Amino acid sequence: MKRQFYNPNKDGIKIRSINFIMLVLCCVLSAGVFASAFQQKIKYNKIIDNMASYARCTKAVNDFRDTSDFLTNQVRLFLVQQDVSYAEKYFHEYYVAQNREHAVSLINEFHNDDTIQLNMELAFKESQALAEIEMYAMTLIYHALGIPEKMFPAELKDIKISVEHLALSNPEKLIAAESMIFGMEYQNSKDKINRYTTTVLDGILSRHLEMQNVERNHFYRFLLIQMCTIVALFIASVGLFVLIRVLVLRPIDYDIKSIRGEKKMHVLGSYEMRLIAKTYNALREKDEIKASILKHKAEHDPLTGLINREAFSKIKEVLSDTAEPVAYLIIDIDLFKAVNDKYGHLVGDEVLKRIAAILSEQFRNTDYVARIGGDEFAVIMTKFGETPELIIQRKIETINKTLQKVDDKIPSVSLSVGVAISTMGYNEVLEEQADQALYHVKQGGRCNCSFFTIEQ
């Protein structure tokens, strides 16, 4: 099933989709950080290994040089001091310690098939050539010292001295050995060894610097990748914070204010927040409708739909605080008990409904028409002209004419109306005055309207 991250029809981006995207992004970036760190570790280890190999190879070349010089010194000391212990040290190094061979082996291990290996082998070959001269010279020294051949070191027994050298006297043999190990040819061989080993050291250094530069560049490249992924991870974190702030936290702040202010929620933010706001607003509208219905039922008469006594009382309280003129009408149905007795209460209810409808039609929206008792109605008029008596009189006459028309279902009736007018808003005296005016109408024959005067 294909994941849908955004659907305009659903109005908003889903937090779950954002979380999934950010989780994948963070995982990818974190994997990038770990991968670059791992590569940095590899490159760092290579740099360390390269430095270690450089140090080992450099030490090996220097050990080769030192060993070659050591062998030379032992031969010369043997000649000068005529002490066989120097010859023994020579043979121990040459046959047992073998530092030169170890150095060559190490160089071949790290630098095979290149000029470094070639020059190292040439240096070893030259050193071996010197060793042959040194051993021949030591054999002459042994002969010059008068040591019997059977007491010669085993390493020298196979070396054959030339007839010319054997014919020399012992001092002459020492001179011949001295010319071999101190002569120009010998020194030239020593210089060759130094040149070869110097070339090897230069090659090792060049190779080391080259490898160091390569590995360092790799190290810096992965370091840059790591820094970029860390920055991207930081930006992703900030982006997530901003998204949460814009899509969740800010709508929540607005919604809290709306709830406290008993207002509708703002449809903002993510899909979930918008859905919550829409659901809340829909429920609130239903509650408002229900409350409006309940309020209407509480304030209106269920039979006629007019304002009931309780709501009419609140209106009178409000109008008592105003300074504008008002007219208070008390309306009574003439002989309504007789209608109920003759036609029944159902017909009586229809009469009440008809009267309520006619009153609502004749009076304005700024007037307040109420049913305050069984067959009693009341009206408070506001914002009328300079001749309210004439207006009210015409309205009542019109209403009575309408009610006296014959109807098959509803009998004809008439209204008696008492009116009291105040120029300074509603007061309780108005109701008493209107009641006196109503009494005056009933005494005068009903089906009419009377206005309160002081004479009444």
Tab-separated table of N, CA and C in Angstrom, residues 68-165:
chain	number	residue	atom	x	y	z
A	68	SER	N	76.850	-2.192	9.222
A	68	SER	CA	77.979	-2.157	8.292
A	68	SER	C	79.168	-1.443	8.906
A	69	ASP	N	78.909	-0.312	9.584
A	69	ASP	CA	79.992	0.417	10.260
A	69	ASP	C	80.544	-0.401	11.427
A	70	PHE	N	79.651	-1.134	12.115
A	70	PHE	CA	80.098	-1.965	13.238
A	70	PHE	C	81.082	-3.036	12.760
A	71	LEU	N	80.753	-3.690	11.643
A	71	LEU	CA	81.646	-4.718	11.107
A	71	LEU	C	82.990	-4.107	10.719
A	72	THR	N	82.944	-2.943	10.092
A	72	THR	CA	84.187	-2.261	9.717
A	72	THR	C	85.021	-1.917	10.950
A	73	ASN	N	84.376	-1.389	11.958
A	73	ASN	CA	85.093	-0.995	13.183
A	73	ASN	C	85.713	-2.199	13.882
A	74	GLN	N	84.978	-3.327	13.881
A	74	GLN	CA	85.514	-4.507	14.555
A	74	GLN	C	86.780	-5.021	13.852
A	75	VAL	N	86.765	-5.001	12.523
A	75	VAL	CA	87.947	-5.431	11.768
A	75	VAL	C	89.126	-4.488	12.052
A	76	ARG	N	88.870	-3.185	12.025
A	76	ARG	CA	89.936	-2.216	12.254
A	76	ARG	C	90.469	-2.286	13.680
A	77	LEU	N	89.580	-2.465	14.645
A	77	LEU	CA	90.027	-2.605	16.026
A	77	LEU	C	90.846	-3.885	16.209
A	78	PHE	N	90.410	-4.953	15.502
A	78	PHE	CA	91.169	-6.192	15.565
A	78	PHE	C	92.589	-5.973	15.028
A	79	LEU	N	92.689	-5.171	13.934
A	79	LEU	CA	94.005	-4.895	13.342
A	79	LEU	C	94.851	-4.054	14.290
A	80	VAL	N	94.204	-3.021	14.869
A	80	VAL	CA	94.975	-2.099	15.707
A	80	VAL	C	95.297	-2.720	17.052
A	81	GLN	N	94.289	-3.290	17.709
A	81	GLN	CA	94.474	-3.830	19.052
A	81	GLN	C	95.029	-5.252	19.042
A	82	GLN	N	94.893	-5.951	17.928
A	82	GLN	CA	95.336	-7.334	17.784
A	82	GLN	C	94.735	-8.212	18.891
A	83	ASP	N	93.415	-7.935	19.114
A	83	ASP	CA	92.659	-8.673	20.143
A	83	ASP	C	91.574	-9.467	19.421
A	84	VAL	N	91.640	-10.796	19.560
A	84	VAL	CA	90.713	-11.668	18.815
A	84	VAL	C	89.264	-11.483	19.246
A	85	SER	N	89.012	-10.834	20.390
A	85	SER	CA	87.617	-10.628	20.828
A	85	SER	C	86.849	-9.775	19.829
A	86	TYR	N	87.550	-8.853	19.158
A	86	TYR	CA	86.899	-8.026	18.150
A	86	TYR	C	86.484	-8.881	16.960
A	87	ALA	N	87.330	-9.852	16.616
A	87	ALA	CA	86.975	-10.766	15.536
A	87	ALA	C	85.761	-11.601	15.921
A	88	GLU	N	85.699	-12.025	17.188
A	88	GLU	CA	84.549	-12.807	17.654
A	88	GLU	C	83.258	-11.985	17.594
A	89	LYS	N	83.326	-10.722	17.975
A	89	LYS	CA	82.148	-9.854	17.882
A	89	LYS	C	81.715	-9.699	16.432
A	90	TYR	N	82.678	-9.586	15.555
A	90	TYR	CA	82.381	-9.465	14.128
A	90	TYR	C	81.596	-10.682	13.657
A	91	PHE	N	82.138	-11.883	13.970
A	91	PHE	CA	81.491	-13.111	13.501
A	91	PHE	C	80.116	-13.314	14.139
A	92	HIS	N	79.945	-12.857	15.378
A	92	HIS	CA	78.633	-12.985	16.034
A	92	HIS	C	77.592	-12.139	15.302
A	93	GLU	N	77.988	-10.937	14.943
A	93	GLU	CA	77.066	-10.075	14.216
A	93	GLU	C	76.800	-10.635	12.827
A	94	TYR	N	77.858	-11.089	12.173
A	94	TYR	CA	77.732	-11.516	10.793
A	94	TYR	C	76.898	-12.787	10.666
A	95	TYR	N	77.124	-13.748	11.566
A	95	TYR	CA	76.483	-15.057	11.414
A	95	TYR	C	75.283	-15.269	12.352
A	96	VAL	N	75.241	-14.565	13.493
A	96	VAL	CA	74.184	-14.815	14.479
A	96	VAL	C	73.143	-13.692	14.464
A	97	ALA	N	73.572	-12.484	14.754
A	97	ALA	CA	72.624	-11.355	14.844
A	97	ALA	C	72.010	-11.039	13.480
A	98	GLN	N	72.849	-10.958	12.491
A	98	GLN	CA	72.401	-10.719	11.101
A	98	GLN	C	71.435	-9.534	10.967
A	99	ASN	N	71.800	-8.434	11.558
A	99	ASN	CA	70.953	-7.236	11.493
A	99	ASN	C	70.806	-6.707	10.077
A	100	ARG	N	71.838	-6.866	9.263
A	100	ARG	CA	71.721	-6.399	7.878
A	100	ARG	C	70.643	-7.179	7.130
A	101	GLU	N	70.664	-8.498	7.298
A	101	GLU	CA	69.665	-9.326	6.614
A	101	GLU	C	68.255	-8.978	7.075
A	102	HIS	N	68.089	-8.746	8.379
A	102	HIS	CA	66.760	-8.373	8.902
A	102	HIS	C	66.296	-7.039	8.314
A	103	ALA	N	67.225	-6.109	8.181
A	103	ALA	CA	66.873	-4.803	7.616
A	103	ALA	C	66.426	-4.940	6.174
A	104	VAL	N	67.179	-5.735	5.385
A	104	VAL	CA	66.811	-5.939	3.983
A	104	VAL	C	65.461	-6.638	3.880
A	105	SER	N	65.241	-7.634	4.747
A	105	SER	CA	63.962	-8.354	4.725
A	105	SER	C	62.798	-7.420	5.033
A	106	LEU	N	62.985	-6.523	6.001
A	106	LEU	CA	61.922	-5.585	6.377
A	106	LEU	C	61.629	-4.611	5.229
A	107	ILE	N	62.688	-4.113	4.584
A	107	ILE	CA	62.483	-3.205	3.455
A	107	ILE	C	61.755	-3.912	2.332
A	108	ASN	N	62.130	-5.164	2.053
A	108	ASN	CA	61.457	-5.931	1.005
A	108	ASN	C	59.989	-6.171	1.345
A	109	GLU	N	59.672	-6.281	2.633
A	109	GLU	CA	58.290	-6.515	3.060
A	109	GLU	C	57.402	-5.311	2.766
A	110	PHE	N	57.921	-4.104	3.009
A	110	PHE	CA	57.113	-2.893	2.856
A	110	PHE	C	57.307	-2.217	1.502
A	111	HIS	N	58.433	-2.496	0.822
A	111	HIS	CA	58.710	-1.828	-0.450
A	111	HIS	C	59.249	-2.849	-1.432
A	112	ASN	N	58.367	-3.589	-2.033
A	112	ASN	CA	58.793	-4.599	-2.999
A	112	ASN	C	58.589	-4.095	-4.425
A	113	ASP	N	59.475	-4.526	-5.287
A	113	ASP	CA	59.395	-4.192	-6.713
A	113	ASP	C	59.452	-2.696	-6.966
A	114	ASP	N	60.332	-1.981	-6.348
A	114	ASP	CA	60.512	-0.565	-6.642
A	114	ASP	C	61.969	-0.183	-6.412
A	115	THR	N	62.288	1.060	-6.649
A	115	THR	CA	63.677	1.533	-6.543
A	115	THR	C	64.209	1.418	-5.127
A	116	ILE	N	63.308	1.498	-4.128
A	116	ILE	CA	63.745	1.377	-2.738
A	116	ILE	C	64.334	-0.015	-2.507
A	117	GLN	N	63.617	-1.025	-2.962
A	117	GLN	CA	64.103	-2.401	-2.786
A	117	GLN	C	65.404	-2.615	-3.564
A	118	LEU	N	65.457	-2.075	-4.783
A	118	LEU	CA	66.649	-2.240	-5.614
A	118	LEU	C	67.877	-1.625	-4.957
A	119	ASN	N	67.773	-0.417	-4.477
A	119	ASN	CA	68.914	0.252	-3.837
A	119	ASN	C	69.306	-0.428	-2.544
A	120	MET	N	68.299	-0.975	-1.837
A	120	MET	CA	68.637	-1.692	-0.609
A	120	MET	C	69.412	-2.959	-0.932
A	121	GLU	N	69.036	-3.647	-1.981
A	121	GLU	CA	69.756	-4.859	-2.381
A	121	GLU	C	71.173	-4.528	-2.862
A	122	LEU	N	71.323	-3.400	-3.562
A	122	LEU	CA	72.660	-2.981	-3.995
A	122	LEU	C	73.536	-2.652	-2.795
A	123	ALA	N	72.927	-1.994	-1.805
A	123	ALA	CA	73.692	-1.686	-0.587
A	123	ALA	C	74.123	-2.968	0.105
A	124	PHE	N	73.216	-3.956	0.170
A	124	PHE	CA	73.567	-5.236	0.815
A	124	PHE	C	74.649	-5.957	0.028
A	125	LYS	N	74.526	-5.909	-1.307
A	125	LYS	CA	75.538	-6.567	-2.149
A	125	LYS	C	76.906	-5.927	-1.954
A	126	GLU	N	76.910	-4.593	-1.854
A	126	GLU	CA	78.183	-3.904	-1.629
A	126	GLU	C	78.733	-4.223	-0.240
A	127	SER	N	77.845	-4.340	0.728
A	127	SER	CA	78.277	-4.676	2.083
A	127	SER	C	78.846	-6.092	2.134
A	128	GLN	N	78.245	-7.001	1.358
A	128	GLN	CA	78.759	-8.358	1.305
A	128	GLN	C	80.152	-8.394	0.669
A	129	ALA	N	80.345	-7.547	-0.350
A	129	ALA	CA	81.672	-7.474	-0.976
A	129	ALA	C	82.709	-6.976	0.012
A	130	LEU	N	82.329	-6.001	0.830
A	130	LEU	CA	83.230	-5.520	1.875
A	130	LEU	C	83.516	-6.608	2.899
A	131	ALA	N	82.473	-7.411	3.198
A	131	ALA	CA	82.672	-8.477	4.178
A	131	ALA	C	83.716	-9.485	3.702
A	132	GLU	N	83.711	-9.751	2.407
A	132	GLU	CA	84.721	-10.677	1.875
A	132	GLU	C	86.122	-10.091	2.059
A	133	ILE	N	86.280	-8.795	1.803
A	133	ILE	CA	87.573	-8.142	2.002
A	133	ILE	C	87.967	-8.172	3.474
A	134	GLU	N	86.927	-7.892	4.348
A	134	GLU	CA	87.222	-7.850	5.793
A	134	GLU	C	87.655	-9.221	6.310
A	135	MET	N	86.984	-10.276	5.863
A	135	MET	CA	87.355	-11.613	6.326
A	135	MET	C	88.746	-12.022	5.795
A	136	TYR	N	89.046	-11.628	4.570
A	136	TYR	CA	90.365	-11.923	4.038
A	136	TYR	C	91.435	-11.182	4.853
A	137	ALA	N	91.136	-9.890	5.191
A	137	ALA	CA	92.087	-9.118	5.982
A	137	ALA	C	92.274	-9.738	7.363
A	138	MET	N	91.148	-10.205	7.973
A	138	MET	CA	91.267	-10.827	9.292
A	138	MET	C	92.080	-12.113	9.218
A	139	THR	N	91.997	-12.862	8.120
A	139	THR	CA	92.801	-14.077	7.963
A	139	THR	C	94.290	-13.718	7.924
A	140	LEU	N	94.626	-12.632	7.199
A	140	LEU	CA	96.015	-12.167	7.173
A	140	LEU	C	96.493	-11.778	8.577
A	141	ILE	N	95.564	-11.119	9.329
A	141	ILE	CA	95.935	-10.688	10.682
A	141	ILE	C	96.219	-11.910	11.566
A	142	TYR	N	95.358	-12.929	11.435
A	142	TYR	CA	95.591	-14.146	12.226
A	142	TYR	C	96.960	-14.747	11.878
A	143	HIS	N	97.317	-14.803	10.562
A	143	HIS	CA	98.624	-15.322	10.146
A	143	HIS	C	99.737	-14.445	10.692
A	144	ALA	N	99.525	-13.098	10.643
A	144	ALA	CA	100.568	-12.180	11.105
A	144	ALA	C	100.801	-12.317	12.606
A	145	LEU	N	99.738	-12.668	13.342
A	145	LEU	CA	99.877	-12.826	14.793
A	145	LEU	C	100.505	-14.162	15.159
A	146	GLY	N	100.750	-15.021	14.159
A	146	GLY	CA	101.388	-16.303	14.402
A	146	GLY	C	100.483	-17.334	15.039
A	147	ILE	N	99.221	-17.154	14.855
A	147	ILE	CA	98.263	-18.110	15.423
A	147	ILE	C	98.158	-19.289	14.487
A	148	PRO	N	98.278	-20.500	14.995
A	148	PRO	CA	98.212	-21.683	14.135
A	148	PRO	C	96.854	-21.751	13.430
A	149	GLU	N	96.855	-22.296	12.213
A	149	GLU	CA	95.616	-22.349	11.428
A	149	GLU	C	94.537	-23.189	12.099
A	150	LYS	N	94.964	-24.179	12.857
A	150	LYS	CA	93.958	-25.013	13.510
A	150	LYS	C	93.184	-24.250	14.581
A	151	MET	N	93.701	-23.098	15.012
A	151	MET	CA	93.031	-22.293	16.029
A	151	MET	C	92.257	-21.129	15.399
A	152	PHE	N	92.287	-21.100	14.053
A	152	PHE	CA	91.522	-20.051	13.371
A	152	PHE	C	90.013	-20.278	13.611
A	153	PRO	N	89.244	-19.214	13.614
A	153	PRO	CA	87.777	-19.368	13.686
A	153	PRO	C	87.275	-20.190	12.508
A	154	ALA	N	86.258	-20.933	12.728
A	154	ALA	CA	85.717	-21.790	11.675
A	154	ALA	C	85.324	-20.980	10.451
A	155	GLU	N	84.917	-19.734	10.649
A	155	GLU	CA	84.472	-18.891	9.542
A	155	GLU	C	85.621	-18.536	8.603
A	156	LEU	N	86.905	-18.636	9.089
A	156	LEU	CA	88.055	-18.226	8.289
A	156	LEU	C	88.835	-19.401	7.713
A	157	LYS	N	88.500	-20.614	8.144
A	157	LYS	CA	89.314	-21.766	7.735
A	157	LYS	C	89.220	-22.044	6.245
A	158	ASP	N	88.137	-21.699	5.607
A	158	ASP	CA	87.966	-21.976	4.178
A	158	ASP	C	88.531	-20.869	3.298
A	159	ILE	N	89.005	-19.780	3.914
A	159	ILE	CA	89.553	-18.668	3.120
A	159	ILE	C	91.018	-18.971	2.784
A	160	LYS	N	91.333	-18.901	1.529
A	160	LYS	CA	92.679	-19.199	1.054
A	160	LYS	C	93.466	-17.909	0.837
A	161	ILE	N	94.637	-17.822	1.454
A	161	ILE	CA	95.513	-16.670	1.290
A	161	ILE	C	96.390	-16.881	0.052
A	162	SER	N	96.553	-15.814	-0.672
A	162	SER	CA	97.380	-15.919	-1.888
A	162	SER	C	98.835	-16.211	-1.546
A	163	VAL	N	99.529	-16.798	-2.501
A	163	VAL	CA	100.942	-17.158	-2.303
A	163	VAL	C	101.768	-15.915	-2.022
A	164	GLU	N	101.421	-14.819	-2.682
A	164	GLU	CA	102.185	-13.590	-2.488
A	164	GLU	C	102.060	-13.110	-1.047
A	165	HIS	N	100.881	-13.145	-0.516
A	165	HIS	CA	100.671	-12.695	0.865
A	165	HIS	C	101.305	-13.660	1.868
